[in-house]
Short mmCIF file of C-alpha atoms in Angstrom, two decimals:
data_model
loop_
_atom_site.label_atom_id
_atom_site.label_comp_id
_atom_site.label_asym_id
_atom_site.label_seq_id
_atom_site.Cartn_x
_atom_site.Cartn_y
_atom_site.Cartn_z
CA UNK A 1 12.27 50.22 30.47
CA UNK A 2 11.46 49.92 26.76
CA UNK A 3 13.41 47.65 24.39
CA UNK A 4 15.45 50.60 23.06
CA UNK A 5 16.68 51.38 26.57
CA UNK A 6 17.36 47.67 27.20
CA UNK A 7 19.47 47.61 24.04
CA UNK A 8 21.43 50.66 25.14
CA UNK A 9 22.02 49.35 28.65
CA UNK A 10 23.06 45.84 27.62
CA UNK A 11 24.99 46.70 24.46
CA UNK A 12 22.93 44.18 22.48
CA UNK A 13 21.13 45.33 19.33
CA UNK A 14 17.31 45.36 19.18
CA UNK A 15 17.13 42.69 16.39
CA UNK A 16 19.40 40.42 18.49
CA UNK A 17 17.24 40.99 21.59
CA UNK A 18 14.15 40.08 19.55
CA UNK A 19 15.89 36.93 18.35
CA UNK A 20 16.74 35.93 21.96
CA UNK A 21 13.10 36.62 22.98
CA UNK A 22 11.71 34.48 20.14
CA UNK A 23 14.23 31.77 20.93
CA UNK A 24 13.38 31.68 24.61
CA UNK A 25 16.82 32.68 25.88
CA UNK A 26 15.43 35.92 27.28
CA UNK A 27 12.10 35.87 29.20
CA UNK A 28 9.37 38.07 27.77
CA UNK A 29 8.87 41.53 29.23
CA UNK A 30 5.65 42.70 30.89
CA UNK A 31 3.19 43.60 28.08
CA UNK A 32 2.11 47.24 28.23
CA UNK A 33 0.44 47.72 24.86
CA UNK A 34 0.10 45.91 21.56
CA UNK A 35 3.68 45.09 20.49
CA UNK A 36 5.18 46.88 23.49
CA UNK A 37 6.64 45.50 26.68
CA UNK A 38 8.42 46.72 29.74
CA UNK A 39 11.80 45.23 30.76
CA UNK A 40 13.70 45.43 34.04
CA UNK A 41 17.19 45.04 35.55
CA UNK A 42 16.90 41.24 35.41
CA UNK A 43 16.68 41.51 31.62
CA UNK A 44 19.81 43.67 31.46
CA UNK A 45 21.67 41.17 33.61
CA UNK A 46 20.44 38.17 31.66
CA UNK A 47 21.42 39.78 28.35
CA UNK A 48 24.95 40.39 29.59
CA UNK A 49 25.17 36.76 30.69
CA UNK A 50 23.96 35.55 27.26
CA UNK A 51 26.45 37.85 25.58
CA UNK A 52 29.27 36.41 27.67
CA UNK A 53 28.36 32.80 27.02
CA UNK A 54 27.81 33.21 23.27
CA UNK A 55 30.07 36.13 22.45
CA UNK A 56 33.02 35.54 24.75
CA UNK A 57 33.00 31.80 25.26
CA UNK A 58 31.58 30.91 21.86
CA UNK A 59 28.84 28.60 23.15
CA UNK A 60 26.12 27.65 20.70
CA UNK A 61 22.65 29.09 21.20
CA UNK A 62 21.39 25.66 22.21
CA UNK A 63 24.19 25.08 24.78
CA UNK A 64 23.48 28.57 26.13
CA UNK A 65 19.80 27.72 26.46
CA UNK A 66 20.72 24.60 28.49
CA UNK A 67 22.94 26.62 30.80
CA UNK A 68 20.32 29.32 31.35
CA UNK A 69 17.61 26.74 31.96
CA UNK A 70 19.84 25.15 34.59
CA UNK A 71 20.37 28.53 36.25
CA UNK A 72 16.60 29.16 36.31
CA UNK A 73 15.48 25.77 37.51
CA UNK A 74 18.18 24.86 39.96
CA UNK A 75 18.88 28.13 41.66
CA UNK A 76 18.04 26.65 45.05
CA UNK A 77 20.47 23.78 44.61
CA UNK A 78 23.94 24.87 43.65
CA UNK A 79 25.31 21.35 43.50
CA UNK A 80 22.61 20.18 41.13
CA UNK A 81 23.18 23.30 39.05
CA UNK A 82 26.90 22.75 38.89
CA UNK A 83 26.31 19.12 37.96
CA UNK A 84 24.00 20.14 35.12
CA UNK A 85 26.41 22.79 33.93
CA UNK A 86 29.42 20.49 34.12
CA UNK A 87 27.47 17.81 32.28
CA UNK A 88 25.84 20.04 29.66
CA UNK A 89 28.71 22.30 28.73
CA UNK A 90 30.98 21.13 26.00
CA UNK A 91 34.40 20.51 27.52
CA UNK A 92 37.08 22.37 25.63
CA UNK A 93 38.67 20.29 22.92
CA UNK A 94 39.36 23.17 20.59
CA UNK A 95 36.74 22.11 18.11
CA UNK A 96 38.23 18.76 17.26
CA UNK A 97 37.29 18.45 13.60
CA UNK A 98 35.68 15.35 12.20
CA UNK A 99 38.08 12.66 11.07
CA UNK A 100 39.14 12.98 7.45
CA UNK A 101 37.63 10.39 5.17
CA UNK A 102 40.01 7.58 4.55
CA UNK A 103 42.23 8.14 7.59
CA UNK A 104 42.96 4.81 9.16
CA UNK A 105 43.12 4.26 12.91
CA UNK A 106 46.64 4.19 14.29
CA UNK A 107 47.77 0.64 15.07
CA UNK A 108 47.38 1.00 18.81
CA UNK A 109 44.23 3.10 19.11
CA UNK A 110 41.91 0.21 19.85
CA UNK A 111 44.07 -1.24 22.57
CA UNK A 112 44.69 2.15 24.17
CA UNK A 113 41.03 3.14 24.56
CA UNK A 114 40.28 0.60 27.29
CA UNK A 115 43.51 1.30 29.15
CA UNK A 116 43.00 5.05 29.35
CA UNK A 117 39.47 4.77 30.75
CA UNK A 118 40.90 2.62 33.54
CA UNK A 119 43.69 5.16 33.93
CA UNK A 120 41.23 7.98 34.54
CA UNK A 121 39.38 5.85 37.07
CA UNK A 122 42.68 5.16 38.84
CA UNK A 123 43.47 8.87 38.90
CA UNK A 124 40.06 9.73 40.37
CA UNK A 125 40.50 7.01 43.00
CA UNK A 126 43.96 8.30 43.90
CA UNK A 127 42.53 11.80 44.33
CA UNK A 128 39.49 10.56 46.25
CA UNK A 129 37.22 12.21 43.68
CA UNK A 130 33.69 10.88 43.48
CA UNK A 131 31.95 11.97 40.29
CA UNK A 132 28.96 10.94 38.22
CA UNK A 133 29.53 7.92 35.95
CA UNK A 134 31.38 8.83 32.75
CA UNK A 135 31.42 12.62 33.01
CA UNK A 136 32.47 14.29 29.73
CA UNK A 137 35.54 15.72 31.47
CA UNK A 138 36.85 12.20 32.15
CA UNK A 139 36.62 11.45 28.43
CA UNK A 140 38.79 14.50 27.70
CA UNK A 141 41.44 13.33 30.17
CA UNK A 142 41.35 9.86 28.59
CA UNK A 143 41.76 11.30 25.09
CA UNK A 144 44.73 13.35 26.20
CA UNK A 145 46.47 10.31 27.69
CA UNK A 146 45.70 8.36 24.51
CA UNK A 147 47.23 11.10 22.36
CA UNK A 148 50.34 11.38 24.53
CA UNK A 149 50.87 7.64 24.22
CA UNK A 150 50.23 7.55 20.49
CA UNK A 151 53.04 10.11 20.24
CA UNK A 152 55.33 7.75 22.06
CA UNK A 153 55.42 9.64 25.36
CA UNK A 154 55.71 7.63 28.52
CA UNK A 155 52.64 9.20 30.08
CA UNK A 156 50.09 7.59 32.35
CA UNK A 157 47.69 8.67 35.06
CA UNK A 158 50.51 8.98 37.59
CA UNK A 159 52.01 11.73 35.44
CA UNK A 160 48.80 13.70 35.93
CA UNK A 161 48.57 13.38 39.73
CA UNK A 162 50.50 16.62 40.45
CA UNK A 163 48.26 18.49 38.01
CA UNK A 164 45.18 16.88 39.55
CA UNK A 165 46.31 18.19 42.94
CA UNK A 166 46.49 21.71 41.52
CA UNK A 167 43.04 21.22 39.92
CA UNK A 168 41.71 20.12 43.30
CA UNK A 169 42.93 23.36 44.88
CA UNK A 170 41.52 25.41 41.99
CA UNK A 171 38.10 23.79 42.42
CA UNK A 172 38.11 24.61 46.12
CA UNK A 173 38.97 28.23 45.28
CA UNK A 174 36.05 28.28 42.83
CA UNK A 175 33.59 27.02 45.40
CA UNK A 176 34.88 29.40 48.10
CA UNK A 177 33.80 32.23 45.83
CA UNK A 178 30.22 30.95 45.64
CA UNK A 179 29.72 31.31 49.36
CA UNK A 180 29.77 35.12 49.30
CA UNK A 181 27.61 35.42 46.23
CA UNK A 182 24.38 36.76 47.68
CA UNK A 183 21.03 35.40 46.56
CA UNK A 184 20.60 31.98 44.94
CA UNK A 185 20.26 33.38 41.42
CA UNK A 186 23.52 35.26 41.77
CA UNK A 187 25.18 32.18 43.27
CA UNK A 188 24.00 30.07 40.35
CA UNK A 189 25.14 32.60 37.78
CA UNK A 190 28.48 32.95 39.48
CA UNK A 191 28.97 29.18 39.39
CA UNK A 192 28.46 29.23 35.63
CA UNK A 193 30.70 32.23 35.14
CA UNK A 194 33.52 30.87 37.26
CA UNK A 195 33.41 27.54 35.47
CA UNK A 196 33.01 28.74 31.93
CA UNK A 197 34.51 32.21 31.72
CA UNK A 198 37.55 31.61 33.87
CA UNK A 199 38.86 28.71 31.77
CA UNK A 200 40.75 30.73 29.13
CA UNK A 201 42.27 32.91 31.84
CA UNK A 202 43.55 29.90 33.78
CA UNK A 203 45.31 28.57 30.68
CA UNK A 204 46.66 32.04 29.91
CA UNK A 205 48.10 32.36 33.42
CA UNK A 206 49.93 29.06 32.91
CA UNK A 207 51.39 30.36 29.65
CA UNK A 208 52.63 33.54 31.36
CA UNK A 209 54.20 31.49 34.16
CA UNK A 210 55.78 29.12 31.60
CA UNK A 211 57.38 32.01 29.81
CA UNK A 212 58.78 33.39 33.06
CA UNK A 213 60.12 30.07 34.37
CA UNK A 214 61.43 29.05 30.97
CA UNK A 215 63.54 32.24 30.90
CA UNK A 216 64.84 31.50 34.41
CA UNK A 217 65.83 27.94 33.53
CA UNK A 218 66.86 28.02 29.90
CA UNK A 219 67.42 31.68 29.13
CA UNK A 220 70.82 32.95 28.13
CA UNK A 221 70.27 36.48 29.41
CA UNK B 1 59.52 2.45 4.27
CA UNK B 2 57.20 3.32 1.39
CA UNK B 3 54.33 5.79 1.66
CA UNK B 4 51.76 2.99 2.08
CA UNK B 5 53.64 1.67 5.11
CA UNK B 6 54.01 5.24 6.46
CA UNK B 7 50.24 5.63 6.13
CA UNK B 8 49.58 2.39 7.96
CA UNK B 9 52.03 3.17 10.77
CA UNK B 10 50.86 6.75 11.36
CA UNK B 11 47.16 6.25 10.78
CA UNK B 12 47.13 9.11 8.24
CA UNK B 13 45.74 8.47 4.75
CA UNK B 14 48.03 8.63 1.69
CA UNK B 15 46.21 11.66 0.17
CA UNK B 16 46.59 13.53 3.48
CA UNK B 17 50.29 12.63 3.68
CA UNK B 18 50.75 13.94 0.12
CA UNK B 19 48.99 17.14 1.11
CA UNK B 20 51.30 17.60 4.10
CA UNK B 21 54.34 16.93 1.88
CA UNK B 22 53.20 19.51 -0.71
CA UNK B 23 52.43 21.97 2.05
CA UNK B 24 55.83 21.59 3.68
CA UNK B 25 54.54 20.28 7.01
CA UNK B 26 56.24 16.94 6.42
CA UNK B 27 59.81 16.85 5.06
CA UNK B 28 60.26 14.98 1.78
CA UNK B 29 61.41 11.36 1.89
CA UNK B 30 64.65 10.12 0.33
CA UNK B 31 63.97 9.74 -3.44
CA UNK B 32 64.47 6.15 -4.63
CA UNK B 33 62.90 6.21 -8.09
CA UNK B 34 60.70 8.50 -10.16
CA UNK B 35 57.69 9.29 -7.97
CA UNK B 36 58.93 7.06 -5.16
CA UNK B 37 60.56 7.92 -1.87
CA UNK B 38 61.70 6.18 1.26
CA UNK B 39 60.45 7.37 4.68
CA UNK B 40 61.78 6.65 8.15
CA UNK B 41 60.79 6.66 11.82
CA UNK B 42 61.16 10.46 11.99
CA UNK B 43 58.36 10.73 9.43
CA UNK B 44 56.08 8.49 11.49
CA UNK B 45 56.78 10.58 14.55
CA UNK B 46 56.29 13.87 12.73
CA UNK B 47 52.99 12.71 11.24
CA UNK B 48 51.67 11.77 14.67
CA UNK B 49 52.68 15.20 15.96
CA UNK B 50 50.88 16.92 13.06
CA UNK B 51 47.83 14.77 13.65
CA UNK B 52 47.79 15.77 17.31
CA UNK B 53 48.14 19.47 16.63
CA UNK B 54 45.56 19.59 13.83
CA UNK B 55 43.27 16.72 14.70
CA UNK B 56 43.23 16.82 18.48
CA UNK B 57 43.91 20.46 19.26
CA UNK B 58 42.25 21.87 16.14
CA UNK B 59 45.15 24.14 15.11
CA UNK B 60 45.04 25.55 11.62
CA UNK B 61 47.53 24.22 9.06
CA UNK B 62 49.38 27.53 9.15
CA UNK B 63 49.63 27.62 12.98
CA UNK B 64 50.84 24.02 12.85
CA UNK B 65 53.50 25.00 10.31
CA UNK B 66 54.71 27.75 12.68
CA UNK B 67 54.95 25.33 15.59
CA UNK B 68 56.80 22.71 13.56
CA UNK B 69 59.18 25.32 12.17
CA UNK B 70 59.93 26.45 15.73
CA UNK B 71 60.62 22.84 16.74
CA UNK B 72 63.00 22.37 13.81
CA UNK B 73 64.89 25.63 14.10
CA UNK B 74 65.15 26.09 17.82
CA UNK B 75 65.80 22.62 19.02
CA UNK B 76 69.03 23.70 20.71
CA UNK B 77 67.34 26.49 22.62
CA UNK B 78 64.33 25.35 24.58
CA UNK B 79 63.58 28.79 25.97
CA UNK B 80 63.55 30.39 22.54
CA UNK B 81 61.36 27.56 21.29
CA UNK B 82 58.92 27.92 24.14
CA UNK B 83 58.83 31.67 23.55
CA UNK B 84 58.02 31.15 19.89
CA UNK B 85 55.40 28.57 20.66
CA UNK B 86 53.79 30.67 23.40
CA UNK B 87 53.80 33.67 21.09
CA UNK B 88 52.65 31.90 17.92
CA UNK B 89 49.96 29.65 19.25
CA UNK B 90 46.47 31.03 19.45
CA UNK B 91 45.46 31.20 23.09
CA UNK B 92 42.17 29.49 23.73
CA UNK B 93 39.20 31.82 23.52
CA UNK B 94 36.79 29.26 22.19
CA UNK B 95 36.55 30.86 18.81
CA UNK B 96 35.12 34.18 19.93
CA UNK B 97 32.89 35.01 16.97
CA UNK B 98 32.94 38.39 15.29
CA UNK B 99 30.67 41.00 16.82
CA UNK B 100 27.17 41.05 15.32
CA UNK B 101 26.45 43.99 13.10
CA UNK B 102 24.58 46.66 14.95
CA UNK B 103 25.56 45.58 18.44
CA UNK B 104 26.46 48.63 20.44
CA UNK B 105 29.30 48.70 22.96
CA UNK B 106 28.18 48.27 26.55
CA UNK B 107 28.27 51.58 28.43
CA UNK B 108 31.40 50.77 30.37
CA UNK B 109 33.50 48.86 27.82
CA UNK B 110 35.70 51.78 26.81
CA UNK B 111 36.63 52.76 30.32
CA UNK B 112 37.34 49.17 31.36
CA UNK B 113 39.89 48.38 28.64
CA UNK B 114 42.66 50.58 30.04
CA UNK B 115 42.08 49.44 33.60
CA UNK B 116 42.34 45.75 32.85
CA UNK B 117 45.68 46.09 31.04
CA UNK B 118 47.05 47.75 34.17
CA UNK B 119 45.43 45.02 36.23
CA UNK B 120 47.30 42.30 34.36
CA UNK B 121 50.57 44.20 34.80
CA UNK B 122 49.85 44.46 38.53
CA UNK B 123 49.19 40.73 38.70
CA UNK B 124 52.44 39.89 36.88
CA UNK B 125 54.35 42.24 39.21
CA UNK B 126 52.76 40.62 42.27
CA UNK B 127 53.81 37.18 40.98
CA UNK B 128 57.30 38.36 40.01
CA UNK B 129 56.64 37.18 36.44
CA UNK B 130 58.82 38.73 33.78
CA UNK B 131 57.41 38.16 30.29
CA UNK B 132 57.76 39.63 26.84
CA UNK B 133 55.84 42.87 26.25
CA UNK B 134 52.14 42.29 25.55
CA UNK B 135 52.09 38.49 25.26
CA UNK B 136 48.79 37.19 23.79
CA UNK B 137 48.09 35.36 27.05
CA UNK B 138 47.99 38.68 28.94
CA UNK B 139 45.32 39.91 26.54
CA UNK B 140 43.19 36.86 27.37
CA UNK B 141 43.48 37.54 31.09
CA UNK B 142 42.54 41.18 30.50
CA UNK B 143 39.49 40.19 28.42
CA UNK B 144 38.33 37.82 31.15
CA UNK B 145 38.56 40.55 33.81
CA UNK B 146 36.71 42.92 31.50
CA UNK B 147 33.92 40.39 30.98
CA UNK B 148 33.60 39.65 34.68
CA UNK B 149 33.24 43.35 35.39
CA UNK B 150 30.77 43.96 32.58
CA UNK B 151 28.65 41.28 34.24
CA UNK B 152 28.73 43.24 37.46
CA UNK B 153 31.10 40.93 39.34
CA UNK B 154 33.47 42.50 41.80
CA UNK B 155 36.53 40.95 40.21
CA UNK B 156 40.00 42.42 39.86
CA UNK B 157 43.56 41.13 39.57
CA UNK B 158 43.69 40.34 43.29
CA UNK B 159 40.92 37.79 42.73
CA UNK B 160 43.22 35.97 40.32
CA UNK B 161 46.30 35.83 42.56
CA UNK B 162 45.45 32.42 44.09
CA UNK B 163 44.89 31.01 40.58
CA UNK B 164 48.14 32.60 39.41
CA UNK B 165 49.96 30.80 42.22
CA UNK B 166 48.52 27.48 41.00
CA UNK B 167 49.52 28.38 37.43
CA UNK B 168 53.04 29.12 38.64
CA UNK B 169 53.26 25.63 40.16
CA UNK B 170 51.81 24.05 36.99
CA UNK B 171 54.43 25.82 34.85
CA UNK B 172 57.22 24.54 37.06
CA UNK B 173 55.81 21.01 36.76
CA UNK B 174 55.75 21.44 32.97
CA UNK B 175 59.37 22.50 32.84
CA UNK B 176 60.49 19.73 35.21
CA UNK B 177 59.26 17.28 32.62
CA UNK B 178 61.47 18.75 29.91
CA UNK B 179 64.63 17.95 31.83
CA UNK B 180 64.31 14.18 31.35
CA UNK B 181 63.29 14.41 27.72
CA UNK B 182 66.37 13.07 25.98
CA UNK B 183 67.75 14.72 22.86
CA UNK B 184 66.98 18.34 21.95
CA UNK B 185 64.40 17.42 19.30
CA UNK B 186 62.48 15.33 21.82
CA UNK B 187 62.78 18.10 24.40
CA UNK B 188 61.42 20.64 21.91
CA UNK B 189 58.53 18.40 20.87
CA UNK B 190 57.70 17.66 24.46
CA UNK B 191 57.59 21.39 25.26
CA UNK B 192 55.00 21.84 22.51
CA UNK B 193 52.99 18.82 23.55
CA UNK B 194 52.94 19.72 27.21
CA UNK B 195 51.85 23.27 26.43
CA UNK B 196 49.28 22.56 23.77
CA UNK B 197 47.95 19.08 24.34
CA UNK B 198 47.71 19.19 28.10
CA UNK B 199 45.44 22.26 28.17
CA UNK B 200 42.08 20.52 27.70
CA UNK B 201 43.07 17.89 30.28
CA UNK B 202 43.92 20.54 32.86
CA UNK B 203 40.50 22.15 32.46
CA UNK B 204 38.84 18.75 32.56
CA UNK B 205 40.61 17.88 35.82
CA UNK B 206 39.26 21.11 37.34
CA UNK B 207 35.75 20.14 36.25
CA UNK B 208 36.08 16.70 37.87
CA UNK B 209 37.36 18.28 41.08
CA UNK B 210 34.55 20.87 41.01
CA UNK B 211 31.97 18.12 40.76
CA UNK B 212 33.49 16.25 43.69
CA UNK B 213 33.86 19.28 45.97
CA UNK B 214 30.46 20.63 44.99
CA UNK B 215 28.88 17.37 46.16
CA UNK B 216 30.80 17.57 49.44
CA UNK B 217 29.70 21.15 50.13
CA UNK B 218 26.27 21.45 48.62
CA UNK B 219 25.09 17.88 48.08
CA UNK B 220 22.09 16.49 49.92
CA UNK B 221 23.21 12.87 49.87
#
């Protein structure tokens, strides 16, 4: 198909498609004439994936390029792909802004940093999780524990064990869904989608369940 | 304590404290002389809470003001507080950017929108969840289903039921932790913290578990 048809099918404008082509996110079409090329279903599919990563999940163009490169290169090795994706993708911290100039460290921040890293290691050991050294996700867990403590909550890795057990079951659900996913490219794409796109929905489901159970426990009606 | 001591204890700079005071996020201290006021432990605690919401979770000043107002006003009614917080807080979508000018709608986007709203209602009915009409979290679930389908995945509300069951258990864990939380103000604050601050850690735990189980299933070592 021509670029106009590709634009119609994917819902992405022609200037944006040209930008993705120049930027290497979308592979070039098959040249048919000077300044003309032919595109196929793979291009439609790839454009929808790019649109999801950038438009829905708000990834940067460069993070998206890393994810797509991982999908292309590692499609025969789902574990390696998942490892690359898990390592390359920014873990959600809600765009933690840079520290304001002049803000001092809280009194206990220095002391806490070492403790929480050990805490996360203890949690992983308790769960029997073997991961790469210092994955970005572990840093996020450590920061959360640090914040909880700075706020005076009595919170350590043991508090997170029941949540880690739920996360363990969620991860097994995720991987179950890769088994049925057809060819290696589809399996690789599905791994990315399940990891990245499902995250907001998982948090939203918890919010819905909180509202329901909160009404049951604390409601006056 | 004086403002300099408050700054040292909370780790927030004096200009930032003055900004929060002007903006109504932090209640005024007890006036002791012209341009001087005395602050107490509640101010330290409140500042750390503000710092967590803005600095760690990246909430806007106005969203933070809504959360703090809910904590102050509804401290006797945890359910009402949780409802306000769940309704007022932006649900994580990773800063979905505005649509690019000129991008057309994908062919199937219009048809999908109605279906997914019904899908989320079907999911809530299956789980026995009773929530307020059109909570923002339901919209996020609907958008996720819509995206999955636009990418050609065979994904409907039934695919989310196992995740919804895990979310149901997570919500009950969250609420269990409110029971031990001392006075109503602490209970209210804890509800906010558990909802908002724990979210990145829950996603991070899933990533750690994915890495572990991926190695078990697909790894070559």
